[in-house]
Amino acid sequence: IAGITQAPTSQILAAGRRMTLRCTQDMRHNAMYWYRQDLGLGLRLIHYSNTAGTTGKGEVPDGYSVSRANTDDFPLTLASAVPSQTSVYFCASSDSSGRDTGELFFGEGSRLTVL
Amino acid sequence: GQNIDQPTEMTATEGAIVQINCTYQTSGFNGLFWYQQHAGEAPTFLSYNVLDGLEEKGRFSSFLSRSKGYSYLLLKELQMKDSASYLCAVWNSNYQLIWGAGTKLIIKP
């Protein structure tokens, strides 16, 4: 593994189903983030984690949950998917809280369609 | 509210120069970023400006004016591979990253 890996890369899901998007990084970055990207809108932060064991809500957290049991993994769960959650989801990480370099490293994205 | 404005789409010719503007209104400022995103791919970091002035990095340069809430990304000697979306993002006073919707740059031969 090099960088950030997301899985699955693409998924079609029936409304009401539970879904977990996986994210793993091997850069030992403290901070991790989940964004959604929709056409015509900027990246919107769903949840974030500044360090293992802590999480926080972003701009659009409703309907999503996260956990950060260790440094490397940051899964995003949709408890009961709805069509408005159809989007491309990006996981990202940065060293410290990103305040030194500011650079975010992104995974390749997970394209989710909820029918 | 907080917002970042950038043109939705721009077209330029291979070999030419293009300037992509970004204006922002945020609660405080701790830096401005530019990212490049090719279609269907992840964003990748291009530049970070926290002080006024021009930062040059090869064919790409980024300018910041904090007093005007304004930045631009300058791309020189355009190549077909520069066709992508360019995302402007600002760190506010809480180090919350506010993203623009991106500018889709189309390069024509």
Tab-separated table of C-alpha atoms in Angstrom:
chain	number	residue	atom	x	y	z
A	1	ILE	CA	0.000	0.000	0.000
A	2	ALA	CA	1.318	3.429	-0.894
A	3	GLY	CA	-0.555	6.533	0.236
A	4	ILE	CA	-4.285	6.257	0.821
A	5	THR	CA	-6.445	3.395	-0.313
A	6	GLN	CA	-10.218	3.550	-0.513
A	7	ALA	CA	-12.660	0.712	-1.063
A	8	PRO	CA	-14.877	0.096	-2.842
A	9	THR	CA	-14.081	2.301	-5.837
A	10	SER	CA	-17.682	2.138	-6.967
A	11	GLN	CA	-20.915	0.824	-5.471
A	12	ILE	CA	-24.612	0.840	-6.281
A	13	LEU	CA	-26.731	0.582	-3.186
A	14	ALA	CA	-30.433	0.256	-2.470
A	15	ALA	CA	-31.950	2.953	-0.286
A	16	GLY	CA	-32.185	1.926	3.343
A	17	ARG	CA	-29.121	-0.319	3.226
A	18	ARG	CA	-26.110	0.128	5.455
A	19	MET	CA	-22.789	0.805	3.786
A	20	THR	CA	-19.228	1.288	5.008
A	21	LEU	CA	-16.582	2.968	2.890
A	22	ARG	CA	-13.105	1.945	3.909
A	23	CYS	CA	-10.036	4.157	4.028
A	24	THR	CA	-6.506	3.132	4.947
A	25	GLN	CA	-3.312	5.182	4.863
A	26	ASP	CA	0.278	4.110	5.376
A	27	MET	CA	1.884	7.526	5.813
A	28	ARG	CA	1.333	7.631	9.594
A	29	HIS	CA	-0.564	10.889	9.227
A	30	ASN	CA	-2.385	12.026	12.343
A	31	ALA	CA	-5.282	13.770	10.641
A	32	MET	CA	-7.831	12.140	8.348
A	33	TYR	CA	-10.909	13.459	6.596
A	34	TRP	CA	-13.951	12.369	4.648
A	35	TYR	CA	-15.298	14.638	1.907
A	36	ARG	CA	-18.095	14.339	-0.577
A	37	GLN	CA	-17.896	15.935	-3.988
A	38	ASP	CA	-20.991	16.794	-5.980
A	39	LEU	CA	-21.218	18.465	-9.393
A	40	GLY	CA	-21.144	22.246	-9.118
A	41	LEU	CA	-20.262	22.220	-5.436
A	42	GLY	CA	-16.960	22.402	-3.641
A	43	LEU	CA	-15.659	19.534	-1.585
A	44	ARG	CA	-17.721	19.314	1.577
A	45	LEU	CA	-16.305	17.922	4.789
A	46	ILE	CA	-18.369	15.153	6.366
A	47	HIS	CA	-16.262	14.114	9.357
A	48	TYR	CA	-12.668	14.434	10.399
A	49	SER	CA	-10.213	13.026	12.919
A	50	ASN	CA	-7.203	14.955	14.207
A	51	THR	CA	-5.686	11.905	15.867
A	52	ALA	CA	-6.489	8.284	16.599
A	53	GLY	CA	-9.326	7.973	19.096
A	54	THR	CA	-10.929	11.334	18.284
A	55	THR	CA	-13.420	12.391	15.631
A	56	GLY	CA	-15.334	15.546	14.796
A	57	LYS	CA	-18.243	16.658	12.663
A	58	GLY	CA	-17.713	18.580	9.476
A	59	GLU	CA	-20.067	20.628	7.352
A	60	VAL	CA	-22.450	17.809	6.332
A	61	PRO	CA	-22.314	15.048	8.990
A	62	ASP	CA	-25.977	13.976	9.078
A	63	GLY	CA	-26.540	10.374	8.034
A	64	TYR	CA	-22.859	9.490	8.380
A	65	SER	CA	-20.666	8.169	11.164
A	66	VAL	CA	-16.947	7.488	11.488
A	67	SER	CA	-14.521	5.804	13.836
A	68	ARG	CA	-10.778	6.084	14.301
A	69	ALA	CA	-9.594	3.091	16.282
A	70	ASN	CA	-6.010	3.420	15.034
A	71	THR	CA	-3.832	5.778	13.012
A	72	ASP	CA	-4.212	3.994	9.699
A	73	ASP	CA	-7.938	3.356	9.297
A	74	PHE	CA	-10.860	5.770	9.048
A	75	PRO	CA	-14.062	4.065	7.845
A	76	LEU	CA	-17.185	6.024	6.932
A	77	THR	CA	-20.568	4.408	7.560
A	78	LEU	CA	-23.935	5.266	6.085
A	79	ALA	CA	-26.400	3.733	8.530
A	80	SER	CA	-29.406	3.855	6.186
A	81	ALA	CA	-28.536	5.166	2.746
A	82	VAL	CA	-30.747	7.713	0.976
A	83	PRO	CA	-30.615	8.878	-2.671
A	84	SER	CA	-29.228	12.298	-1.646
A	85	GLN	CA	-26.099	10.486	-0.506
A	86	THR	CA	-25.296	9.623	-4.095
A	87	SER	CA	-21.894	11.245	-4.558
A	88	VAL	CA	-18.176	10.723	-4.921
A	89	TYR	CA	-16.526	10.280	-1.556
A	90	PHE	CA	-12.900	11.155	-0.956
A	91	CYS	CA	-10.823	10.202	2.035
A	92	ALA	CA	-7.808	12.410	2.752
A	93	SER	CA	-5.019	12.677	5.285
A	94	SER	CA	-2.420	15.199	6.407
A	95	ASP	CA	0.438	15.250	8.887
A	96	SER	CA	-0.295	16.834	12.305
A	97	SER	CA	-3.526	18.755	11.815
A	98	GLY	CA	-2.317	20.015	8.471
A	99	ARG	CA	-1.250	23.291	9.981
A	100	ASP	CA	2.387	22.925	9.010
A	101	THR	CA	2.207	22.141	5.315
A	102	GLY	CA	-1.488	22.237	4.645
A	103	GLU	CA	-1.129	19.543	2.048
A	104	LEU	CA	-3.915	16.990	1.934
A	105	PHE	CA	-3.280	13.589	0.373
A	106	PHE	CA	-6.410	12.137	-1.193
A	107	GLY	CA	-7.526	8.627	-1.927
A	108	GLU	CA	-8.817	7.818	-5.405
A	109	GLY	CA	-12.439	8.189	-4.380
A	110	SER	CA	-15.473	5.964	-3.947
A	111	ARG	CA	-18.374	6.558	-6.315
A	112	LEU	CA	-21.608	5.707	-4.518
A	113	THR	CA	-25.036	5.543	-6.146
A	114	VAL	CA	-28.089	5.121	-3.938
A	115	LEU	CA	-31.250	4.027	-5.732
B	1	GLY	CA	-21.364	33.163	5.407
B	2	GLN	CA	-18.110	31.934	3.992
B	3	ASN	CA	-17.629	31.495	0.291
B	4	ILE	CA	-15.051	31.041	-2.395
B	5	ASP	CA	-15.728	32.183	-5.947
B	6	GLN	CA	-13.943	30.988	-9.041
B	7	PRO	CA	-15.044	30.755	-12.676
B	8	THR	CA	-16.862	27.574	-13.581
B	9	GLU	CA	-15.023	26.939	-16.819
B	10	MET	CA	-12.217	28.421	-18.902
B	11	THR	CA	-10.781	27.564	-22.295
B	12	ALA	CA	-7.218	28.180	-23.445
B	13	THR	CA	-4.894	27.168	-26.248
B	14	GLU	CA	-1.957	24.805	-25.980
B	15	GLY	CA	1.263	26.762	-25.452
B	16	ALA	CA	-0.525	29.845	-24.138
B	17	ILE	CA	-0.864	31.326	-20.634
B	18	VAL	CA	-4.023	31.238	-18.531
B	19	GLN	CA	-4.901	32.886	-15.223
B	20	ILE	CA	-7.539	31.342	-12.963
B	21	ASN	CA	-8.917	33.747	-10.378
B	22	CYS	CA	-10.239	33.016	-6.916
B	23	THR	CA	-11.901	35.447	-4.524
B	24	TYR	CA	-12.774	34.532	-0.992
B	25	GLN	CA	-14.740	35.731	1.997
B	26	THR	CA	-13.982	33.716	5.096
B	27	SER	CA	-13.962	34.142	8.847
B	28	GLY	CA	-10.260	34.763	9.208
B	29	PHE	CA	-7.441	33.529	7.020
B	30	ASN	CA	-4.566	31.108	7.575
B	31	GLY	CA	-3.604	30.288	4.020
B	32	LEU	CA	-4.856	29.593	0.513
B	33	PHE	CA	-4.390	26.419	-1.479
B	34	TRP	CA	-4.655	25.372	-5.092
B	35	TYR	CA	-5.300	21.766	-6.061
B	36	GLN	CA	-5.472	20.138	-9.467
B	37	GLN	CA	-8.063	17.455	-10.192
B	38	HIS	CA	-8.160	15.485	-13.424
B	39	ALA	CA	-11.529	14.046	-14.381
B	40	GLY	CA	-12.329	10.937	-12.384
B	41	GLU	CA	-9.256	11.299	-10.209
B	42	ALA	CA	-8.349	12.625	-6.778
B	43	PRO	CA	-7.262	16.221	-6.161
B	44	THR	CA	-3.515	16.770	-5.913
B	45	PHE	CA	-1.760	19.642	-4.153
B	46	LEU	CA	-0.312	22.441	-6.284
B	47	SER	CA	0.477	25.383	-4.025
B	48	TYR	CA	0.043	27.100	-0.684
B	49	ASN	CA	0.163	30.873	-0.092
B	50	VAL	CA	-0.025	32.513	3.293
B	51	LEU	CA	1.843	35.769	2.594
B	52	ASP	CA	1.083	38.315	-0.107
B	53	GLY	CA	2.924	37.938	-3.361
B	54	LEU	CA	3.776	35.477	-6.061
B	55	GLU	CA	5.007	31.922	-5.517
B	56	GLU	CA	6.518	30.311	-8.586
B	57	LYS	CA	6.850	26.594	-9.094
B	58	GLY	CA	7.898	25.628	-12.594
B	59	ARG	CA	5.151	26.424	-15.107
B	60	PHE	CA	2.689	27.165	-12.311
B	61	SER	CA	2.602	30.310	-10.162
B	62	SER	CA	0.170	31.344	-7.460
B	63	PHE	CA	-0.491	34.895	-6.283
B	64	LEU	CA	-2.150	36.133	-3.124
B	65	SER	CA	-3.494	39.489	-1.973
B	66	ARG	CA	-4.948	39.150	1.525
B	67	SER	CA	-6.240	42.731	1.617
B	68	LYS	CA	-8.306	42.068	-1.511
B	69	GLY	CA	-9.325	38.507	-0.650
B	70	TYR	CA	-7.947	37.457	-3.995
B	71	SER	CA	-5.685	34.853	-5.499
B	72	TYR	CA	-4.864	33.594	-8.935
B	73	LEU	CA	-3.187	30.555	-10.394
B	74	LEU	CA	-1.094	31.235	-13.474
B	75	LEU	CA	-0.299	28.408	-15.839
B	76	LYS	CA	2.338	29.009	-18.508
B	77	GLU	CA	3.236	27.050	-21.635
B	78	LEU	CA	-0.007	25.147	-21.442
B	79	GLN	CA	0.050	21.463	-22.262
B	80	MET	CA	-2.856	19.186	-23.071
B	81	LYS	CA	-2.264	17.367	-19.783
B	82	ASP	CA	-3.142	20.607	-17.945
B	83	SER	CA	-6.792	20.018	-18.862
B	84	ALA	CA	-8.301	19.518	-15.407
B	85	SER	CA	-10.286	21.233	-12.713
B	86	TYR	CA	-8.428	23.639	-10.435
B	87	LEU	CA	-9.720	23.937	-6.892
B	88	CYS	CA	-9.145	26.957	-4.665
B	89	ALA	CA	-9.423	26.422	-0.899
B	90	VAL	CA	-8.916	28.696	2.112
B	91	TRP	CA	-8.026	27.926	5.715
B	92	ASN	CA	-10.142	30.114	7.963
B	93	SER	CA	-9.251	31.215	11.480
B	94	ASN	CA	-10.242	27.786	12.866
B	95	TYR	CA	-8.144	25.955	10.277
B	96	GLN	CA	-11.344	24.816	8.655
B	97	LEU	CA	-10.742	24.336	4.930
B	98	ILE	CA	-13.325	26.098	2.747
B	99	TRP	CA	-13.408	24.886	-0.864
B	100	GLY	CA	-14.448	26.579	-4.068
B	101	ALA	CA	-16.446	24.604	-6.627
B	102	GLY	CA	-13.468	24.457	-8.963
B	103	THR	CA	-12.627	25.812	-12.405
B	104	LYS	CA	-12.689	23.377	-15.299
B	105	LEU	CA	-9.855	24.256	-17.678
B	106	ILE	CA	-10.171	23.054	-21.259
B	107	ILE	CA	-7.037	23.138	-23.392
B	108	LYS	CA	-7.456	23.213	-27.169
B	109	PRO	CA	-4.703	22.321	-29.650
